[in-house]
Amino acid sequence: MARIIAVANQKGGVGKTTTSVNLAAALASMQQRVLMVDIDPQGNATMGSGLDKNNLEKSGYDLLTQNTPIKECIFHSEKAGFDVLPGNRDLTAAEVELMEGGQNVLRQALQEISGSYDYIIIDCPPSLSMLTLNGLIAAKSILIPMQCEYYALEGLSALLETIDGIAASVNPELQIEGIIRTMYDPRNRLTQEVTDQLVQHFGDKLFRTVIPRNVRLAEAPSYGLPILVYDSNSTGALAYQALGGELLRRHCG
Ligand code: ATP
Ligand code: MG
């Protein structure tokens, strides 16, 4: 059975998509069978994995609202090295259609194919919307990317309340996989302060790996490539490889 990890933080621009795509690629390079699920109408993870969001045969919209079998909605990205269940702005319509009791649709669909993968990574949108809810209910754990900046911890309590609410009701299995510090800049005075607070709150749930600010990470999506393919020697590539390794070691005990 796959480990299903939702990458979520309702704060925008913290590195959710960069982490989803590049962690998926890192795990795939370590002989893991990986599916990346894009449930963000922005479709950035879809594009970043080398699929054209404006030209999708099938997408998460079909899965979530048209009863299309999940296998028909999954495509292999040759460039990226993993499977993708793509998404685009059609998901905005799905958001509305799911309002009436549609919170379990993704969970049920992923259960059907869970045996075919080692990891399923879900890239969530920057909101606590019905789409994110579908992601969190489908997941076994949540990976939270965070920037070490002044307001970073503020939004976190809303997210933690949501996680607690879901764990107490529909998805008792849901755990925090970990917190990953992104766009990390050790020269910034706040970095150490926020890190200390994260250690206090989350203990060893805080990944030791940090993802540095690296311009190559920002460039790679415009070529539809994970960093590992775009520039395998960059500090960004090495960091995401390290994150994949740390995750695997945690899971293998
Ligand atoms: P949204 O909330 O809109 O979905 P997000 O949380 O998915 O955003 P990303 O899209 O991954 O965040 O990152 C936001 C921007 O920062 C992007 O332009 C991305 O290329 C850039 N970025 C992410 N991580 C890094 C990094 N470590 N170094 C440099 N740039 C980065
Ligand atoms: Mg994103």
XYZ file of C-alpha atoms and ligand atoms in Angstrom:
285
model
C 0.000 0.000 0.000
C 1.275 3.445 -0.902
C 2.163 6.061 1.634
C -0.145 8.902 0.717
C 1.335 12.285 1.648
C -0.518 15.581 1.219
C 1.766 18.583 0.797
C -0.264 21.373 2.341
C -0.098 24.821 3.861
C -2.861 27.323 3.233
C -0.266 30.063 3.050
C 0.577 30.811 -0.580
C 3.997 30.588 -2.166
C 5.765 28.623 0.568
C 7.107 25.915 -1.737
C 4.328 23.289 -1.759
C 4.479 22.682 -5.499
C 8.271 22.838 -5.688
C 8.389 20.282 -2.884
C 5.719 18.005 -4.408
C 7.384 17.802 -7.819
C 10.951 17.531 -6.605
C 10.287 15.118 -3.776
C 8.340 12.944 -6.234
C 11.332 12.997 -8.594
C 13.806 12.279 -5.789
C 11.792 9.282 -4.575
C 11.415 8.008 -8.144
C 15.201 8.187 -8.554
C 15.448 5.949 -5.490
C 13.484 3.183 -7.214
C 10.192 4.104 -5.568
C 6.975 3.897 -7.580
C 5.559 7.411 -7.365
C 2.307 9.114 -8.314
C 2.017 12.906 -8.012
C -1.547 14.220 -7.737
C -2.221 17.872 -8.602
C -5.424 19.115 -6.976
C -4.593 22.810 -7.347
C -6.536 24.660 -10.101
C -3.314 26.617 -10.778
C -1.950 23.391 -12.307
C 1.634 24.335 -11.452
C 2.673 20.847 -10.398
C 1.213 19.511 -13.642
C 3.283 21.936 -15.729
C 6.343 21.414 -13.543
C 6.104 17.678 -14.235
C 6.173 18.219 -17.975
C 2.464 17.945 -18.827
C 0.560 20.746 -20.579
C -2.277 21.806 -18.278
C -4.101 23.448 -21.195
C -4.164 20.265 -23.175
C -5.120 17.423 -20.861
C -6.935 14.368 -22.126
C -8.295 13.743 -18.625
C -7.647 15.409 -15.302
C -8.573 15.515 -11.654
C -11.770 17.233 -12.725
C -12.910 14.101 -14.567
C -11.975 11.960 -11.604
C -13.664 14.130 -8.997
C -16.875 15.014 -10.819
C -17.425 12.746 -13.842
C -16.904 9.335 -12.256
C -14.050 8.720 -14.688
C -12.025 5.696 -13.506
C -8.776 6.860 -11.885
C -6.593 4.774 -14.190
C -7.828 6.842 -17.149
C -6.744 10.042 -15.393
C -3.137 9.033 -14.728
C -0.302 9.744 -17.171
C 3.359 8.833 -17.039
C 5.756 11.755 -17.372
C 8.768 10.468 -19.256
C 10.649 13.701 -18.510
C 9.956 13.694 -14.784
C 10.167 9.948 -14.175
C 6.913 9.505 -12.268
C 3.170 9.207 -12.847
C 0.947 12.269 -12.690
C -2.740 12.758 -12.046
C -2.871 16.244 -13.546
C -5.040 19.226 -12.708
C -5.949 22.603 -14.141
C -8.506 25.375 -13.687
C -11.371 22.935 -14.322
C -10.769 21.955 -10.697
C -12.397 25.251 -9.697
C -15.680 23.815 -10.996
C -15.003 20.568 -9.162
C -14.615 22.577 -5.981
C -18.229 23.744 -6.317
C -19.603 20.369 -7.364
C -17.939 18.648 -4.419
C -19.591 20.968 -1.896
C -22.441 18.542 -1.264
C -20.757 15.686 0.557
C -17.928 15.187 -1.920
C -15.129 15.122 0.610
C -14.242 11.446 0.222
C -14.046 11.171 -3.559
C -10.259 11.370 -3.863
C -9.758 9.007 -0.925
C -11.930 6.341 -2.491
C -10.274 6.705 -5.888
C -6.719 6.543 -4.501
C -7.534 3.414 -2.519
C -8.183 1.609 -5.805
C -4.638 2.171 -7.079
C -2.737 2.401 -3.816
C -1.187 -1.038 -4.349
C 0.541 0.121 -7.529
C 2.685 2.775 -5.822
C 5.108 3.224 -2.942
C 4.390 6.950 -2.602
C 1.476 9.142 -3.633
C 2.242 12.857 -3.224
C -0.713 15.275 -3.328
C 0.005 18.940 -4.135
C -2.726 20.976 -2.399
C -3.883 24.513 -3.247
C -3.141 27.446 -0.905
C -6.450 27.321 0.957
C -8.389 25.128 3.330
C -10.939 24.511 0.565
C -12.971 21.449 -0.413
C -10.114 20.411 -2.705
C -7.583 20.586 0.130
C -10.048 18.736 2.339
C -10.211 15.962 -0.275
C -6.426 15.826 -0.182
C -6.200 15.698 3.608
C -8.897 13.041 3.887
C -7.198 10.920 1.219
C -3.790 11.216 2.890
C -2.117 9.192 5.611
C 0.123 12.104 6.475
C 0.709 15.743 5.772
C 3.984 17.368 4.834
C 4.066 21.076 5.632
C 6.504 23.328 3.792
C 7.340 26.525 5.689
C 9.441 29.576 5.147
C 11.284 30.755 8.220
C 9.809 34.235 8.315
C 7.937 36.383 10.750
C 4.347 35.411 9.951
C 5.129 31.794 9.143
C 3.841 30.361 12.394
C 0.680 32.426 12.447
C -1.198 30.503 9.768
C -0.003 27.226 11.161
C -2.529 27.047 13.989
C -5.471 27.114 11.549
C -3.863 24.277 9.631
C -3.207 22.261 12.786
C -6.822 22.745 13.896
C -8.021 21.506 10.524
C -5.750 18.463 10.794
C -6.993 17.733 14.326
C -10.607 18.080 13.156
C -10.081 15.637 10.301
C -8.155 13.194 12.489
C -10.913 13.288 15.104
C -13.670 12.589 12.565
C -13.219 11.262 9.058
C -9.554 10.246 8.916
C -8.215 9.041 12.273
C -5.030 7.786 10.576
C -3.940 11.275 9.546
C -0.566 12.250 10.994
C 1.932 15.004 10.488
C 4.670 13.604 8.278
C 6.907 16.547 8.979
C 7.742 20.186 8.552
C 10.190 21.102 5.809
C 11.918 24.472 5.879
C 11.992 25.955 2.374
C 13.800 28.914 0.790
C 16.111 28.596 3.754
C 18.549 31.438 4.317
C 20.854 30.931 7.311
C 21.985 34.584 7.104
C 18.503 35.818 7.910
C 18.257 36.673 11.612
C 14.743 35.222 11.864
C 15.716 31.836 10.486
C 17.198 30.592 13.749
C 14.386 32.099 15.798
C 11.674 30.392 13.762
C 13.672 27.163 13.691
C 13.867 27.180 17.505
C 10.099 27.615 17.694
C 9.537 24.800 15.197
C 11.761 22.448 17.211
C 9.818 23.373 20.333
C 6.436 22.686 18.683
C 7.265 19.735 16.475
C 10.394 18.102 17.878
C 11.740 15.473 15.514
C 8.855 16.023 13.083
C 10.985 18.885 11.826
C 13.064 17.501 8.961
C 16.800 17.947 9.458
C 17.095 18.626 5.756
C 16.537 22.236 4.742
C 15.798 23.447 1.222
C 17.988 26.448 0.431
C 16.945 29.348 -1.721
C 18.246 28.327 -5.146
C 17.405 30.064 -8.394
C 17.692 26.781 -10.341
C 14.651 25.510 -8.413
C 12.659 28.490 -9.667
C 13.871 28.037 -13.254
C 13.200 24.303 -13.610
C 9.361 24.475 -13.875
C 9.517 26.683 -16.955
C 11.173 23.738 -18.710
C 8.641 21.287 -17.285
C 11.445 19.500 -15.464
C 12.135 18.519 -11.867
C 15.396 19.974 -10.547
C 17.000 16.544 -10.619
C 16.714 16.475 -14.403
C 17.196 20.209 -15.008
C 20.378 20.607 -12.944
C 21.286 17.561 -10.897
C 24.323 19.244 -9.312
C 22.528 22.325 -8.017
C 22.125 22.876 -4.287
C 18.362 22.576 -4.812
C 18.699 19.131 -6.386
C 20.991 17.923 -3.609
C 18.565 19.229 -0.978
C 15.548 17.438 -2.443
C 17.598 14.247 -2.791
C 18.463 14.609 0.885
C 14.801 15.111 1.765
C 13.836 11.974 -0.171
C 16.575 10.063 1.638
C 15.516 11.335 5.054
C 11.897 10.379 4.356
C 12.847 6.873 3.210
C 15.082 6.342 6.238
C 12.271 7.402 8.572
C 9.896 4.958 6.907
C 12.340 2.093 6.779
C 13.143 2.520 10.463
P 0.970 28.301 -4.102
O 0.536 28.558 -2.704
O 0.668 29.416 -5.053
O 0.515 26.969 -4.609
P 3.438 27.043 -3.448
O 3.334 26.967 -1.970
O 3.126 25.835 -4.223
O 2.585 28.261 -4.025
P 5.800 27.236 -5.055
O 5.005 27.485 -6.279
O 6.464 25.925 -4.917
O 4.922 27.541 -3.763
O 6.918 28.357 -4.858
C 6.602 29.744 -4.945
C 7.665 30.433 -5.806
O 8.922 30.347 -5.176
C 7.835 29.806 -7.171
O 8.133 30.805 -8.105
C 9.020 28.870 -6.980
O 9.717 28.639 -8.185
C 9.847 29.627 -5.981
N 10.607 28.735 -5.095
C 10.137 27.720 -4.349
N 11.108 27.149 -3.614
C 12.242 27.829 -3.910
C 13.608 27.731 -3.466
N 13.988 26.829 -2.565
N 14.504 28.609 -3.984
C 14.126 29.545 -4.882
N 12.871 29.690 -5.329
C 11.934 28.850 -4.859
Mg 1.487 25.433 -5.478
